């Protein structure tokens, strides 16, 4: 028969082990989420740069057309 204090200690170890495992899973998931978010941020930055270039081209075209009509 296992004494109560040893049973409780073993139970506490399993609880700590279980909690550690859960924390490790959460950290792994967060690392994956971070990688996904970084990739998405890079995609959005590239898209924003494309839009900025388009705006500059359109502004230049408007200026050109105003000069032609002026």
PDB file of C-alpha atoms in Angstrom:
ATOM      1  CA  UNK A   1       0.000   0.000   0.000  1.00  0.00           C
ATOM      2  CA  UNK A   2       1.305   3.487  -0.935  1.00  0.00           C
ATOM      3  CA  UNK A   3       1.317   6.042   1.878  1.00  0.00           C
ATOM      4  CA  UNK A   4      -0.899   9.093   1.363  1.00  0.00           C
ATOM      5  CA  UNK A   5       2.000  11.550   1.196  1.00  0.00           C
ATOM      6  CA  UNK A   6       3.718   9.510  -1.574  1.00  0.00           C
ATOM      7  CA  UNK A   7       0.477   9.161  -3.501  1.00  0.00           C
ATOM      8  CA  UNK A   8      -0.087  12.913  -3.290  1.00  0.00           C
ATOM      9  CA  UNK A   9       3.490  13.624  -4.339  1.00  0.00           C
ATOM     10  CA  UNK A  10       3.103  11.347  -7.363  1.00  0.00           C
ATOM     11  CA  UNK A  11      -0.178  13.007  -8.173  1.00  0.00           C
ATOM     12  CA  UNK A  12       1.448  16.421  -7.900  1.00  0.00           C
ATOM     13  CA  UNK A  13       4.246  15.309 -10.226  1.00  0.00           C
ATOM     14  CA  UNK A  14       1.726  14.135 -12.803  1.00  0.00           C
ATOM     15  CA  UNK A  15      -0.140  17.408 -12.486  1.00  0.00           C
ATOM     16  CA  UNK A  16       3.070  19.399 -12.940  1.00  0.00           C
ATOM     17  CA  UNK A  17       4.069  17.139 -15.825  1.00  0.00           C
ATOM     18  CA  UNK A  18       0.646  17.570 -17.414  1.00  0.00           C
ATOM     19  CA  UNK A  19       0.764  21.315 -16.956  1.00  0.00           C
ATOM     20  CA  UNK A  20       4.254  21.473 -18.420  1.00  0.00           C
ATOM     21  CA  UNK A  21       3.078  19.480 -21.427  1.00  0.00           C
ATOM     22  CA  UNK A  22       0.143  21.855 -21.922  1.00  0.00           C
ATOM     23  CA  UNK A  23       2.443  24.868 -21.684  1.00  0.00           C
ATOM     24  CA  UNK A  24       4.799  23.303 -24.237  1.00  0.00           C
ATOM     25  CA  UNK A  25       1.881  22.712 -26.604  1.00  0.00           C
ATOM     26  CA  UNK A  26       0.711  26.297 -26.153  1.00  0.00           C
ATOM     27  CA  UNK A  27       4.207  27.646 -26.817  1.00  0.00           C
ATOM     28  CA  UNK A  28       4.491  25.518 -29.954  1.00  0.00           C
ATOM     29  CA  UNK A  29       1.093  26.776 -31.144  1.00  0.00           C
ATOM     30  CA  UNK A  30       2.065  30.389 -30.417  1.00  0.00           C
ATOM     31  CA  UNK A  31       5.322  29.981 -32.336  1.00  0.00           C
ATOM     32  CA  UNK A  32       3.337  28.655 -35.286  1.00  0.00           C
ATOM     33  CA  UNK A  33       0.881  31.535 -35.017  1.00  0.00           C
ATOM     34  CA  UNK A  34       3.773  34.003 -34.911  1.00  0.00           C
ATOM     35  CA  UNK A  35       5.262  32.548 -38.096  1.00  0.00           C
ATOM     36  CA  UNK A  36       1.879  32.761 -39.814  1.00  0.00           C
ATOM     37  CA  UNK A  37       1.369  36.357 -38.697  1.00  0.00           C
ATOM     38  CA  UNK A  38       4.860  37.386 -39.800  1.00  0.00           C
ATOM     39  CA  UNK A  39       4.219  35.894 -43.242  1.00  0.00           C
ATOM     40  CA  UNK A  40       0.881  37.702 -43.490  1.00  0.00           C
ATOM     41  CA  UNK A  41       2.484  40.968 -42.367  1.00  0.00           C
ATOM     42  CA  UNK A  42       5.099  40.629 -45.121  1.00  0.00           C
ATOM     43  CA  UNK A  43       2.354  39.970 -47.679  1.00  0.00           C
ATOM     44  CA  UNK A  44       0.420  43.034 -46.535  1.00  0.00           C
ATOM     45  CA  UNK A  45       3.557  45.183 -46.619  1.00  0.00           C
ATOM     46  CA  UNK A  46       4.239  44.096 -50.202  1.00  0.00           C
ATOM     47  CA  UNK A  47       0.636  44.869 -51.111  1.00  0.00           C
ATOM     48  CA  UNK A  48       0.882  48.296 -49.478  1.00  0.00           C
ATOM     49  CA  UNK A  49       4.073  49.004 -51.443  1.00  0.00           C
ATOM     50  CA  UNK A  50       2.279  48.050 -54.669  1.00  0.00           C
ATOM     51  CA  UNK A  51      -0.559  50.426 -53.801  1.00  0.00           C
ATOM     52  CA  UNK A  52       1.885  53.244 -53.036  1.00  0.00           C
ATOM     53  CA  UNK A  53       3.533  52.763 -56.437  1.00  0.00           C
ATOM     54  CA  UNK A  54       0.125  52.771 -58.128  1.00  0.00           C
ATOM     55  CA  UNK A  55      -0.797  56.009 -56.350  1.00  0.00           C
ATOM     56  CA  UNK A  56       2.443  57.638 -57.524  1.00  0.00           C
ATOM     57  CA  UNK A  57       1.853  56.528 -61.123  1.00  0.00           C
ATOM     58  CA  UNK A  58      -1.723  57.826 -61.044  1.00  0.00           C
ATOM     59  CA  UNK A  59      -0.654  61.155 -59.528  1.00  0.00           C
ATOM     60  CA  UNK A  60       1.929  61.558 -62.280  1.00  0.00           C
ATOM     61  CA  UNK A  61      -0.726  60.755 -64.890  1.00  0.00           C
ATOM     62  CA  UNK A  62      -3.140  63.303 -63.406  1.00  0.00           C
ATOM     63  CA  UNK A  63      -0.397  65.937 -63.455  1.00  0.00           C
ATOM     64  CA  UNK A  64       0.351  65.085 -67.084  1.00  0.00           C
ATOM     65  CA  UNK A  65      -3.304  65.331 -68.081  1.00  0.00           C
ATOM     66  CA  UNK A  66      -3.709  68.647 -66.236  1.00  0.00           C
ATOM     67  CA  UNK A  67      -0.710  70.006 -68.103  1.00  0.00           C
ATOM     68  CA  UNK A  68      -2.195  68.880 -71.438  1.00  0.00           C
ATOM     69  CA  UNK A  69      -5.547  70.535 -70.639  1.00  0.00           C
ATOM     70  CA  UNK A  70      -4.044  73.612 -69.059  1.00  0.00           C
TER      71      UNK A  70
END
